């Protein structure tokens, strides 16, 4: 059974700091891994998608890496800003034709001005 | 391109009633998935539809049902509402579930009294 874990559950950093969010999964048979951002009471915003054959993806100040063999992904946020405050979720899409994302429980990030 | 839209955005119902939620995917997307989000259980998969066919259903009771129309719009129905059905219901669309980015709508917040 695929399980996705995100550590830490919450993180508070001062503005300008570079930070890393972690995601681990138990089964390496995945099609891809996706990182999302969720603001309170809102839907999910897709940040980055990494296909299983890729090692990393970058978008602006965000960089996500994937190591399938160890079952880990990291989301790196450079020069954090108060507007980055949100919950960050990772999700994996399994290779078993289940057509569903399996989500971690998220990391709640607060960037202090 | 317009994003994923969900209606209504908020609903208040009483126990025993039924409810229908609607999701319009991004134009051209044929895969629509539904997820339930609660503070205790996080994000859980309800079902996925592709070209009007349900390809997978999550571990929810039969009171939860859905369908997809020929224009890819989808509805989900919950009958005989229980207090525990209070949640944020999120819809996601993609052109090909599993291989491409899934885009989420803003969600429907359901409160059961």
mmCIF file with all atom_site columns, C-alpha atoms in Angstrom:
data_model
loop_
_atom_site.group_PDB
_atom_site.id
_atom_site.type_symbol
_atom_site.label_atom_id
_atom_site.label_alt_id
_atom_site.label_comp_id
_atom_site.label_asym_id
_atom_site.label_entity_id
_atom_site.label_seq_id
_atom_site.pdbx_PDB_ins_code
_atom_site.Cartn_x
_atom_site.Cartn_y
_atom_site.Cartn_z
_atom_site.occupancy
_atom_site.B_iso_or_equiv
_atom_site.pdbx_formal_charge
_atom_site.auth_seq_id
_atom_site.auth_comp_id
_atom_site.auth_asym_id
_atom_site.auth_atom_id
_atom_site.pdbx_PDB_model_num
ATOM 1   C CA . UNK A 1 1   ? 0.000   0.000  0.000   1.00 0.00 ? 1   UNK A CA 1
ATOM 2   C CA . UNK A 1 2   ? 1.399   3.369  -1.043  1.00 0.00 ? 2   UNK A CA 1
ATOM 3   C CA . UNK A 1 3   ? 1.902   5.822  1.817   1.00 0.00 ? 3   UNK A CA 1
ATOM 4   C CA . UNK A 1 4   ? 3.106   9.403  1.477   1.00 0.00 ? 4   UNK A CA 1
ATOM 5   C CA . UNK A 1 5   ? 4.681   11.242 4.391   1.00 0.00 ? 5   UNK A CA 1
ATOM 6   C CA . UNK A 1 6   ? 5.628   14.893 4.675   1.00 0.00 ? 6   UNK A CA 1
ATOM 7   C CA . UNK A 1 7   ? 8.033   16.247 7.241   1.00 0.00 ? 7   UNK A CA 1
ATOM 8   C CA . UNK A 1 8   ? 7.902   18.646 8.969   1.00 0.00 ? 8   UNK A CA 1
ATOM 9   C CA . UNK A 1 9   ? 4.178   19.122 9.545   1.00 0.00 ? 9   UNK A CA 1
ATOM 10  C CA . UNK A 1 10  ? 4.720   22.831 10.161  1.00 0.00 ? 10  UNK A CA 1
ATOM 11  C CA . UNK A 1 11  ? 7.543   25.250 9.549   1.00 0.00 ? 11  UNK A CA 1
ATOM 12  C CA . UNK A 1 12  ? 8.064   28.904 10.464  1.00 0.00 ? 12  UNK A CA 1
ATOM 13  C CA . UNK A 1 13  ? 10.932  30.846 8.887   1.00 0.00 ? 13  UNK A CA 1
ATOM 14  C CA . UNK A 1 14  ? 11.946  34.505 8.541   1.00 0.00 ? 14  UNK A CA 1
ATOM 15  C CA . UNK A 1 15  ? 11.541  36.177 5.173   1.00 0.00 ? 15  UNK A CA 1
ATOM 16  C CA . UNK A 1 16  ? 14.441  35.670 2.784   1.00 0.00 ? 16  UNK A CA 1
ATOM 17  C CA . UNK A 1 17  ? 15.424  32.242 4.049   1.00 0.00 ? 17  UNK A CA 1
ATOM 18  C CA . UNK A 1 18  ? 15.934  29.315 1.668   1.00 0.00 ? 18  UNK A CA 1
ATOM 19  C CA . UNK A 1 19  ? 14.007  26.248 2.776   1.00 0.00 ? 19  UNK A CA 1
ATOM 20  C CA . UNK A 1 20  ? 13.422  22.602 1.938   1.00 0.00 ? 20  UNK A CA 1
ATOM 21  C CA . UNK A 1 21  ? 10.214  20.636 2.308   1.00 0.00 ? 21  UNK A CA 1
ATOM 22  C CA . UNK A 1 22  ? 10.402  16.862 2.352   1.00 0.00 ? 22  UNK A CA 1
ATOM 23  C CA . UNK A 1 23  ? 8.142   14.172 0.942   1.00 0.00 ? 23  UNK A CA 1
ATOM 24  C CA . UNK A 1 24  ? 8.672   10.419 1.147   1.00 0.00 ? 24  UNK A CA 1
ATOM 25  C CA . UNK A 1 25  ? 6.709   7.554  -0.387  1.00 0.00 ? 25  UNK A CA 1
ATOM 26  C CA . UNK A 1 26  ? 6.833   3.829  0.276   1.00 0.00 ? 26  UNK A CA 1
ATOM 27  C CA . UNK A 1 27  ? 6.319   2.355  -3.212  1.00 0.00 ? 27  UNK A CA 1
ATOM 28  C CA . UNK A 1 28  ? 8.633   3.458  -6.024  1.00 0.00 ? 28  UNK A CA 1
ATOM 29  C CA . UNK A 1 29  ? 6.226   2.285  -8.761  1.00 0.00 ? 29  UNK A CA 1
ATOM 30  C CA . UNK A 1 30  ? 4.928   5.739  -9.585  1.00 0.00 ? 30  UNK A CA 1
ATOM 31  C CA . UNK A 1 31  ? 4.155   7.573  -12.836 1.00 0.00 ? 31  UNK A CA 1
ATOM 32  C CA . UNK A 1 32  ? 4.896   10.977 -11.391 1.00 0.00 ? 32  UNK A CA 1
ATOM 33  C CA . UNK A 1 33  ? 4.953   13.157 -8.307  1.00 0.00 ? 33  UNK A CA 1
ATOM 34  C CA . UNK A 1 34  ? 3.220   16.486 -8.058  1.00 0.00 ? 34  UNK A CA 1
ATOM 35  C CA . UNK A 1 35  ? 3.674   19.359 -5.600  1.00 0.00 ? 35  UNK A CA 1
ATOM 36  C CA . UNK A 1 36  ? 0.706   21.563 -4.764  1.00 0.00 ? 36  UNK A CA 1
ATOM 37  C CA . UNK A 1 37  ? 0.086   24.666 -2.722  1.00 0.00 ? 37  UNK A CA 1
ATOM 38  C CA . UNK A 1 38  ? -3.122  25.234 -0.793  1.00 0.00 ? 38  UNK A CA 1
ATOM 39  C CA . UNK A 1 39  ? -4.156  28.527 0.773   1.00 0.00 ? 39  UNK A CA 1
ATOM 40  C CA . UNK A 1 40  ? -6.617  28.350 3.703   1.00 0.00 ? 40  UNK A CA 1
ATOM 41  C CA . UNK A 1 41  ? -10.085 27.343 2.540   1.00 0.00 ? 41  UNK A CA 1
ATOM 42  C CA . UNK A 1 42  ? -9.052  27.240 -1.097  1.00 0.00 ? 42  UNK A CA 1
ATOM 43  C CA . UNK A 1 43  ? -8.412  24.631 -3.750  1.00 0.00 ? 43  UNK A CA 1
ATOM 44  C CA . UNK A 1 44  ? -5.029  23.218 -4.738  1.00 0.00 ? 44  UNK A CA 1
ATOM 45  C CA . UNK A 1 45  ? -2.644  25.067 -7.031  1.00 0.00 ? 45  UNK A CA 1
ATOM 46  C CA . UNK A 1 46  ? -0.250  22.883 -8.996  1.00 0.00 ? 46  UNK A CA 1
ATOM 47  C CA . UNK A 1 47  ? 3.363   23.967 -8.549  1.00 0.00 ? 47  UNK A CA 1
ATOM 48  C CA . UNK A 1 48  ? 5.504   21.312 -10.219 1.00 0.00 ? 48  UNK A CA 1
ATOM 49  C CA . UNK A 1 49  ? 5.082   17.904 -11.810 1.00 0.00 ? 49  UNK A CA 1
ATOM 50  C CA . UNK A 1 50  ? 8.024   15.504 -11.959 1.00 0.00 ? 50  UNK A CA 1
ATOM 51  C CA . UNK A 1 51  ? 7.697   12.472 -14.197 1.00 0.00 ? 51  UNK A CA 1
ATOM 52  C CA . UNK A 1 52  ? 9.181   9.238  -12.859 1.00 0.00 ? 52  UNK A CA 1
ATOM 53  C CA . UNK A 1 53  ? 11.987  9.420  -15.443 1.00 0.00 ? 53  UNK A CA 1
ATOM 54  C CA . UNK A 1 54  ? 13.025  12.919 -14.351 1.00 0.00 ? 54  UNK A CA 1
ATOM 55  C CA . UNK A 1 55  ? 15.266  13.974 -11.490 1.00 0.00 ? 55  UNK A CA 1
ATOM 56  C CA . UNK A 1 56  ? 14.131  17.561 -11.025 1.00 0.00 ? 56  UNK A CA 1
ATOM 57  C CA . UNK A 1 57  ? 11.920  20.378 -12.216 1.00 0.00 ? 57  UNK A CA 1
ATOM 58  C CA . UNK A 1 58  ? 12.271  24.122 -11.725 1.00 0.00 ? 58  UNK A CA 1
ATOM 59  C CA . UNK A 1 59  ? 9.827   26.989 -11.825 1.00 0.00 ? 59  UNK A CA 1
ATOM 60  C CA . UNK A 1 60  ? 10.983  30.406 -10.718 1.00 0.00 ? 60  UNK A CA 1
ATOM 61  C CA . UNK A 1 61  ? 12.127  30.207 -7.091  1.00 0.00 ? 61  UNK A CA 1
ATOM 62  C CA . UNK A 1 62  ? 10.917  26.618 -6.779  1.00 0.00 ? 62  UNK A CA 1
ATOM 63  C CA . UNK A 1 63  ? 12.938  23.502 -7.468  1.00 0.00 ? 63  UNK A CA 1
ATOM 64  C CA . UNK A 1 64  ? 11.643  19.995 -6.919  1.00 0.00 ? 64  UNK A CA 1
ATOM 65  C CA . UNK A 1 65  ? 13.758  16.865 -7.001  1.00 0.00 ? 65  UNK A CA 1
ATOM 66  C CA . UNK A 1 66  ? 12.803  13.210 -7.189  1.00 0.00 ? 66  UNK A CA 1
ATOM 67  C CA . UNK A 1 67  ? 14.771  10.142 -6.127  1.00 0.00 ? 67  UNK A CA 1
ATOM 68  C CA . UNK A 1 68  ? 12.567  7.162  -6.920  1.00 0.00 ? 68  UNK A CA 1
ATOM 69  C CA . UNK A 1 69  ? 14.989  4.566  -5.614  1.00 0.00 ? 69  UNK A CA 1
ATOM 70  C CA . UNK A 1 70  ? 14.961  6.077  -2.127  1.00 0.00 ? 70  UNK A CA 1
ATOM 71  C CA . UNK A 1 71  ? 11.311  7.120  -2.281  1.00 0.00 ? 71  UNK A CA 1
ATOM 72  C CA . UNK A 1 72  ? 12.006  10.796 -1.675  1.00 0.00 ? 72  UNK A CA 1
ATOM 73  C CA . UNK A 1 73  ? 11.217  14.182 -3.126  1.00 0.00 ? 73  UNK A CA 1
ATOM 74  C CA . UNK A 1 74  ? 12.180  17.630 -1.926  1.00 0.00 ? 74  UNK A CA 1
ATOM 75  C CA . UNK A 1 75  ? 10.733  21.031 -2.714  1.00 0.00 ? 75  UNK A CA 1
ATOM 76  C CA . UNK A 1 76  ? 13.291  23.814 -2.441  1.00 0.00 ? 76  UNK A CA 1
ATOM 77  C CA . UNK A 1 77  ? 12.010  27.382 -2.068  1.00 0.00 ? 77  UNK A CA 1
ATOM 78  C CA . UNK A 1 78  ? 14.600  30.094 -2.571  1.00 0.00 ? 78  UNK A CA 1
ATOM 79  C CA . UNK A 1 79  ? 14.445  33.514 -0.934  1.00 0.00 ? 79  UNK A CA 1
ATOM 80  C CA . UNK A 1 80  ? 11.125  32.872 0.803   1.00 0.00 ? 80  UNK A CA 1
ATOM 81  C CA . UNK A 1 81  ? 8.498   35.622 0.951   1.00 0.00 ? 81  UNK A CA 1
ATOM 82  C CA . UNK A 1 82  ? 5.438   36.139 3.189   1.00 0.00 ? 82  UNK A CA 1
ATOM 83  C CA . UNK A 1 83  ? 3.272   35.357 0.156   1.00 0.00 ? 83  UNK A CA 1
ATOM 84  C CA . UNK A 1 84  ? 4.731   31.829 0.168   1.00 0.00 ? 84  UNK A CA 1
ATOM 85  C CA . UNK A 1 85  ? 2.850   31.122 3.405   1.00 0.00 ? 85  UNK A CA 1
ATOM 86  C CA . UNK A 1 86  ? 0.495   28.224 2.674   1.00 0.00 ? 86  UNK A CA 1
ATOM 87  C CA . UNK A 1 87  ? 0.214   24.461 3.049   1.00 0.00 ? 87  UNK A CA 1
ATOM 88  C CA . UNK A 1 88  ? 2.357   22.494 0.623   1.00 0.00 ? 88  UNK A CA 1
ATOM 89  C CA . UNK A 1 89  ? 1.206   19.040 -0.414  1.00 0.00 ? 89  UNK A CA 1
ATOM 90  C CA . UNK A 1 90  ? 2.965   16.357 -2.381  1.00 0.00 ? 90  UNK A CA 1
ATOM 91  C CA . UNK A 1 91  ? 1.099   13.589 -4.177  1.00 0.00 ? 91  UNK A CA 1
ATOM 92  C CA . UNK A 1 92  ? 2.144   10.534 -6.159  1.00 0.00 ? 92  UNK A CA 1
ATOM 93  C CA . UNK A 1 93  ? 0.355   8.915  -9.079  1.00 0.00 ? 93  UNK A CA 1
ATOM 94  C CA . UNK A 1 94  ? 0.735   5.157  -8.935  1.00 0.00 ? 94  UNK A CA 1
ATOM 95  C CA . UNK A 1 95  ? 1.547   2.851  -11.844 1.00 0.00 ? 95  UNK A CA 1
ATOM 96  C CA . UNK A 1 96  ? -1.260  0.451  -11.035 1.00 0.00 ? 96  UNK A CA 1
ATOM 97  C CA . UNK A 1 97  ? -3.994  1.985  -13.215 1.00 0.00 ? 97  UNK A CA 1
ATOM 98  C CA . UNK A 1 98  ? -5.831  3.255  -10.159 1.00 0.00 ? 98  UNK A CA 1
ATOM 99  C CA . UNK A 1 99  ? -5.995  6.738  -11.729 1.00 0.00 ? 99  UNK A CA 1
ATOM 100 C CA . UNK A 1 100 ? -5.670  8.479  -8.394  1.00 0.00 ? 100 UNK A CA 1
ATOM 101 C CA . UNK A 1 101 ? -3.288  10.756 -6.564  1.00 0.00 ? 101 UNK A CA 1
ATOM 102 C CA . UNK A 1 102 ? -2.165  9.700  -3.099  1.00 0.00 ? 102 UNK A CA 1
ATOM 103 C CA . UNK A 1 103 ? -1.486  12.717 -0.960  1.00 0.00 ? 103 UNK A CA 1
ATOM 104 C CA . UNK A 1 104 ? 0.744   13.431 1.979   1.00 0.00 ? 104 UNK A CA 1
ATOM 105 C CA . UNK A 1 105 ? -0.711  15.312 4.912   1.00 0.00 ? 105 UNK A CA 1
ATOM 106 C CA . UNK A 1 106 ? 1.120   18.510 3.990   1.00 0.00 ? 106 UNK A CA 1
ATOM 107 C CA . UNK A 1 107 ? 3.603   20.966 5.456   1.00 0.00 ? 107 UNK A CA 1
ATOM 108 C CA . UNK A 1 108 ? 2.123   24.195 6.785   1.00 0.00 ? 108 UNK A CA 1
ATOM 109 C CA . UNK A 1 109 ? 4.594   26.994 6.023   1.00 0.00 ? 109 UNK A CA 1
ATOM 110 C CA . UNK A 1 110 ? 4.642   30.427 7.638   1.00 0.00 ? 110 UNK A CA 1
ATOM 111 C CA . UNK A 1 111 ? 7.114   33.013 6.336   1.00 0.00 ? 111 UNK A CA 1
ATOM 112 C CA . UNK A 1 112 ? 7.453   35.842 8.850   1.00 0.00 ? 112 UNK A CA 1
ATOM 113 C CA . UNK A 1 113 ? 8.101   39.393 7.553   1.00 0.00 ? 113 UNK A CA 1
ATOM 114 C CA . UNK B 2 1   ? -8.050  28.963 -20.804 1.00 0.00 ? 1   UNK B CA 1
ATOM 115 C CA . UNK B 2 2   ? -10.586 29.007 -18.015 1.00 0.00 ? 2   UNK B CA 1
ATOM 116 C CA . UNK B 2 3   ? -9.705  26.860 -15.022 1.00 0.00 ? 3   UNK B CA 1
ATOM 117 C CA . UNK B 2 4   ? -11.693 24.134 -13.341 1.00 0.00 ? 4   UNK B CA 1
ATOM 118 C CA . UNK B 2 5   ? -14.962 25.463 -11.982 1.00 0.00 ? 5   UNK B CA 1
ATOM 119 C CA . UNK B 2 6   ? -17.087 23.980 -9.236  1.00 0.00 ? 6   UNK B CA 1
ATOM 120 C CA . UNK B 2 7   ? -20.600 24.861 -8.184  1.00 0.00 ? 7   UNK B CA 1
ATOM 121 C CA . UNK B 2 8   ? -21.911 25.640 -5.732  1.00 0.00 ? 8   UNK B CA 1
ATOM 122 C CA . UNK B 2 9   ? -19.023 26.966 -3.657  1.00 0.00 ? 9   UNK B CA 1
ATOM 123 C CA . UNK B 2 10  ? -20.798 26.558 -0.334  1.00 0.00 ? 10  UNK B CA 1
ATOM 124 C CA . UNK B 2 11  ? -23.646 24.367 0.829   1.00 0.00 ? 11  UNK B CA 1
ATOM 125 C CA . UNK B 2 12  ? -25.420 23.830 4.116   1.00 0.00 ? 12  UNK B CA 1
ATOM 126 C CA . UNK B 2 13  ? -27.589 20.731 4.405   1.00 0.00 ? 13  UNK B CA 1
ATOM 127 C CA . UNK B 2 14  ? -29.167 18.744 7.205   1.00 0.00 ? 14  UNK B CA 1
ATOM 128 C CA . UNK B 2 15  ? -28.688 15.086 7.981   1.00 0.00 ? 15  UNK B CA 1
ATOM 129 C CA . UNK B 2 16  ? -30.655 12.757 5.732   1.00 0.00 ? 16  UNK B CA 1
ATOM 130 C CA . UNK B 2 17  ? -30.789 15.158 2.792   1.00 0.00 ? 17  UNK B CA 1
ATOM 131 C CA . UNK B 2 18  ? -29.000 14.602 -0.486  1.00 0.00 ? 18  UNK B CA 1
ATOM 132 C CA . UNK B 2 19  ? -26.701 16.913 -2.411  1.00 0.00 ? 19  UNK B CA 1
ATOM 133 C CA . UNK B 2 20  ? -25.352 17.237 -5.952  1.00 0.00 ? 20  UNK B CA 1
ATOM 134 C CA . UNK B 2 21  ? -22.064 18.959 -6.710  1.00 0.00 ? 21  UNK B CA 1
ATOM 135 C CA . UNK B 2 22  ? -20.941 19.984 -10.170 1.00 0.00 ? 22  UNK B CA 1
ATOM 136 C CA . UNK B 2 23  ? -17.527 20.256 -11.794 1.00 0.00 ? 23  UNK B CA 1
ATOM 137 C CA . UNK B 2 24  ? -16.616 21.720 -15.186 1.00 0.00 ? 24  UNK B CA 1
ATOM 138 C CA . UNK B 2 25  ? -13.112 20.712 -16.288 1.00 0.00 ? 25  UNK B CA 1
ATOM 139 C CA . UNK B 2 26  ? -10.653 22.716 -18.313 1.00 0.00 ? 26  UNK B CA 1
ATOM 140 C CA . UNK B 2 27  ? -11.670 22.754 -21.953 1.00 0.00 ? 27  UNK B CA 1
ATOM 141 C CA . UNK B 2 28  ? -10.288 19.701 -23.745 1.00 0.00 ? 28  UNK B CA 1
ATOM 142 C CA . UNK B 2 29  ? -9.687  17.700 -20.564 1.00 0.00 ? 29  UNK B CA 1
ATOM 143 C CA . UNK B 2 30  ? -11.421 14.337 -20.498 1.00 0.00 ? 30  UNK B CA 1
ATOM 144 C CA . UNK B 2 31  ? -10.388 13.047 -17.076 1.00 0.00 ? 31  UNK B CA 1
ATOM 145 C CA . UNK B 2 32  ? -12.193 14.304 -13.979 1.00 0.00 ? 32  UNK B CA 1
ATOM 146 C CA . UNK B 2 33  ? -11.413 13.162 -10.445 1.00 0.00 ? 33  UNK B CA 1
ATOM 147 C CA . UNK B 2 34  ? -13.091 13.934 -7.150  1.00 0.00 ? 34  UNK B CA 1
ATOM 148 C CA . UNK B 2 35  ? -11.462 14.170 -3.724  1.00 0.00 ? 35  UNK B CA 1
ATOM 149 C CA . UNK B 2 36  ? -12.769 14.758 -0.225  1.00 0.00 ? 36  UNK B CA 1
ATOM 150 C CA . UNK B 2 37  ? -10.685 16.843 2.160   1.00 0.00 ? 37  UNK B CA 1
ATOM 151 C CA . UNK B 2 38  ? -11.221 16.821 5.917   1.00 0.00 ? 38  UNK B CA 1
ATOM 152 C CA . UNK B 2 39  ? -8.963  17.935 8.764   1.00 0.00 ? 39  UNK B CA 1
ATOM 153 C CA . UNK B 2 40  ? -8.808  14.415 10.158  1.00 0.00 ? 40  UNK B CA 1
ATOM 154 C CA . UNK B 2 41  ? -8.360  12.324 7.011   1.00 0.00 ? 41  UNK B CA 1
ATOM 155 C CA . UNK B 2 42  ? -6.681  14.767 4.657   1.00 0.00 ? 42  UNK B CA 1
ATOM 156 C CA . UNK B 2 43  ? -7.296  14.355 0.932   1.00 0.00 ? 43  UNK B CA 1
ATOM 157 C CA . UNK B 2 44  ? -8.998  11.122 -0.065  1.00 0.00 ? 44  UNK B CA 1
ATOM 158 C CA . UNK B 2 45  ? -9.863  9.895  -3.551  1.00 0.00 ? 45  UNK B CA 1
ATOM 159 C CA . UNK B 2 46  ? -13.547 9.469  -4.363  1.00 0.00 ? 46  UNK B CA 1
ATOM 160 C CA . UNK B 2 47  ? -13.682 8.532  -8.059  1.00 0.00 ? 47  UNK B CA 1
ATOM 161 C CA . UNK B 2 48  ? -12.238 9.198  -11.503 1.00 0.00 ? 48  UNK B CA 1
ATOM 162 C CA . UNK B 2 49  ? -14.041 9.459  -14.825 1.00 0.00 ? 49  UNK B CA 1
ATOM 163 C CA . UNK B 2 50  ? -12.694 9.432  -18.353 1.00 0.00 ? 50  UNK B CA 1
ATOM 164 C CA . UNK B 2 51  ? -14.941 9.802  -21.377 1.00 0.00 ? 51  UNK B CA 1
ATOM 165 C CA . UNK B 2 52  ? -18.057 9.105  -19.301 1.00 0.00 ? 52  UNK B CA 1
ATOM 166 C CA . UNK B 2 53  ? -16.608 5.906  -17.807 1.00 0.00 ? 53  UNK B CA 1
ATOM 167 C CA . UNK B 2 54  ? -15.813 5.509  -14.140 1.00 0.00 ? 54  UNK B CA 1
ATOM 168 C CA . UNK B 2 55  ? -12.359 3.943  -14.043 1.00 0.00 ? 55  UNK B CA 1
ATOM 169 C CA . UNK B 2 56  ? -11.890 3.814  -10.296 1.00 0.00 ? 56  UNK B CA 1
ATOM 170 C CA . UNK B 2 57  ? -13.765 4.446  -7.078  1.00 0.00 ? 57  UNK B CA 1
ATOM 171 C CA . UNK B 2 58  ? -12.287 5.109  -3.681  1.00 0.00 ? 58  UNK B CA 1
ATOM 172 C CA . UNK B 2 59  ? -13.198 3.473  -0.407  1.00 0.00 ? 59  UNK B CA 1
ATOM 173 C CA . UNK B 2 60  ? -16.425 5.360  0.244   1.00 0.00 ? 60  UNK B CA 1
ATOM 174 C CA . UNK B 2 61  ? -19.929 4.017  0.927   1.00 0.00 ? 61  UNK B CA 1
ATOM 175 C CA . UNK B 2 62  ? -22.448 3.619  -1.861  1.00 0.00 ? 62  UNK B CA 1
ATOM 176 C CA . UNK B 2 63  ? -24.119 6.872  -0.798  1.00 0.00 ? 63  UNK B CA 1
ATOM 177 C CA . UNK B 2 64  ? -21.393 8.601  -2.813  1.00 0.00 ? 64  UNK B CA 1
ATOM 178 C CA . UNK B 2 65  ? -21.925 8.399  -6.538  1.00 0.00 ? 65  UNK B CA 1
ATOM 179 C CA . UNK B 2 66  ? -20.956 10.321 -9.610  1.00 0.00 ? 66  UNK B CA 1
ATOM 180 C CA . UNK B 2 67  ? -21.225 10.583 -13.331 1.00 0.00 ? 67  UNK B CA 1
ATOM 181 C CA . UNK B 2 68  ? -19.638 12.311 -16.286 1.00 0.00 ? 68  UNK B CA 1
ATOM 182 C CA . UNK B 2 69  ? -21.427 13.776 -19.259 1.00 0.00 ? 69  UNK B CA 1
ATOM 183 C CA . UNK B 2 70  ? -20.415 13.776 -22.906 1.00 0.00 ? 70  UNK B CA 1
ATOM 184 C CA . UNK B 2 71  ? -19.024 17.326 -22.571 1.00 0.00 ? 71  UNK B CA 1
ATOM 185 C CA . UNK B 2 72  ? -16.748 16.046 -19.728 1.00 0.00 ? 72  UNK B CA 1
ATOM 186 C CA . UNK B 2 73  ? -18.634 17.929 -17.036 1.00 0.00 ? 73  UNK B CA 1
ATOM 187 C CA . UNK B 2 74  ? -19.060 15.808 -13.938 1.00 0.00 ? 74  UNK B CA 1
ATOM 188 C CA . UNK B 2 75  ? -21.416 15.634 -11.007 1.00 0.00 ? 75  UNK B CA 1
ATOM 189 C CA . UNK B 2 76  ? -21.167 13.850 -7.717  1.00 0.00 ? 76  UNK B CA 1
ATOM 190 C CA . UNK B 2 77  ? -24.094 13.016 -5.506  1.00 0.00 ? 77  UNK B CA 1
ATOM 191 C CA . UNK B 2 78  ? -24.204 12.206 -1.827  1.00 0.00 ? 78  UNK B CA 1
ATOM 192 C CA . UNK B 2 79  ? -27.438 10.733 -0.524  1.00 0.00 ? 79  UNK B CA 1
ATOM 193 C CA . UNK B 2 80  ? -28.628 10.420 3.068   1.00 0.00 ? 80  UNK B CA 1
ATOM 194 C CA . UNK B 2 81  ? -26.103 12.938 4.338   1.00 0.00 ? 81  UNK B CA 1
ATOM 195 C CA . UNK B 2 82  ? -24.293 12.294 7.619   1.00 0.00 ? 82  UNK B CA 1
ATOM 196 C CA . UNK B 2 83  ? -22.488 14.778 9.857   1.00 0.00 ? 83  UNK B CA 1
ATOM 197 C CA . UNK B 2 84  ? -19.186 13.189 8.830   1.00 0.00 ? 84  UNK B CA 1
ATOM 198 C CA . UNK B 2 85  ? -19.763 14.158 5.210   1.00 0.00 ? 85  UNK B CA 1
ATOM 199 C CA . UNK B 2 86  ? -18.940 17.760 6.091   1.00 0.00 ? 86  UNK B CA 1
ATOM 200 C CA . UNK B 2 87  ? -15.828 18.483 4.052   1.00 0.00 ? 87  UNK B CA 1
ATOM 201 C CA . UNK B 2 88  ? -14.266 20.358 1.189   1.00 0.00 ? 88  UNK B CA 1
ATOM 202 C CA . UNK B 2 89  ? -14.982 18.478 -2.040  1.00 0.00 ? 89  UNK B CA 1
ATOM 203 C CA . UNK B 2 90  ? -12.388 19.067 -4.724  1.00 0.00 ? 90  UNK B CA 1
ATOM 204 C CA . UNK B 2 91  ? -12.537 18.266 -8.392  1.00 0.00 ? 91  UNK B CA 1
ATOM 205 C CA . UNK B 2 92  ? -9.480  17.877 -10.613 1.00 0.00 ? 92  UNK B CA 1
ATOM 206 C CA . UNK B 2 93  ? -9.140  17.632 -14.354 1.00 0.00 ? 93  UNK B CA 1
ATOM 207 C CA . UNK B 2 94  ? -6.391  16.536 -16.696 1.00 0.00 ? 94  UNK B CA 1
ATOM 208 C CA . UNK B 2 95  ? -6.058  15.605 -20.328 1.00 0.00 ? 95  UNK B CA 1
ATOM 209 C CA . UNK B 2 96  ? -4.740  12.162 -19.384 1.00 0.00 ? 96  UNK B CA 1
ATOM 210 C CA . UNK B 2 97  ? -4.870  11.176 -15.745 1.00 0.00 ? 97  UNK B CA 1
ATOM 211 C CA . UNK B 2 98  ? -1.605  9.828  -14.520 1.00 0.00 ? 98  UNK B CA 1
ATOM 212 C CA . UNK B 2 99  ? 0.771   11.273 -17.041 1.00 0.00 ? 99  UNK B CA 1
ATOM 213 C CA . UNK B 2 100 ? -0.001  14.955 -16.958 1.00 0.00 ? 100 UNK B CA 1
ATOM 214 C CA . UNK B 2 101 ? -0.605  17.703 -14.445 1.00 0.00 ? 101 UNK B CA 1
ATOM 215 C CA . UNK B 2 102 ? -3.883  17.575 -12.586 1.00 0.00 ? 102 UNK B CA 1
ATOM 216 C CA . UNK B 2 103 ? -5.578  20.930 -12.108 1.00 0.00 ? 103 UNK B CA 1
ATOM 217 C CA . UNK B 2 104 ? -7.891  21.453 -9.182  1.00 0.00 ? 104 UNK B CA 1
ATOM 218 C CA . UNK B 2 105 ? -10.955 23.621 -8.818  1.00 0.00 ? 105 UNK B CA 1
ATOM 219 C CA . UNK B 2 106 ? -11.701 25.887 -5.837  1.00 0.00 ? 106 UNK B CA 1
ATOM 220 C CA . UNK B 2 107 ? -13.815 23.229 -4.159  1.00 0.00 ? 107 UNK B CA 1
ATOM 221 C CA . UNK B 2 108 ? -17.295 23.031 -2.700  1.00 0.00 ? 108 UNK B CA 1
ATOM 222 C CA . UNK B 2 109 ? -17.497 23.466 1.066   1.00 0.00 ? 109 UNK B CA 1
ATOM 223 C CA . UNK B 2 110 ? -20.298 21.229 2.408   1.00 0.00 ? 110 UNK B CA 1
ATOM 224 C CA . UNK B 2 111 ? -21.567 21.603 5.941   1.00 0.00 ? 111 UNK B CA 1
ATOM 225 C CA . UNK B 2 112 ? -24.005 19.007 7.247   1.00 0.00 ? 112 UNK B CA 1
ATOM 226 C CA . UNK B 2 113 ? -25.990 20.005 10.338  1.00 0.00 ? 113 UNK B CA 1
#
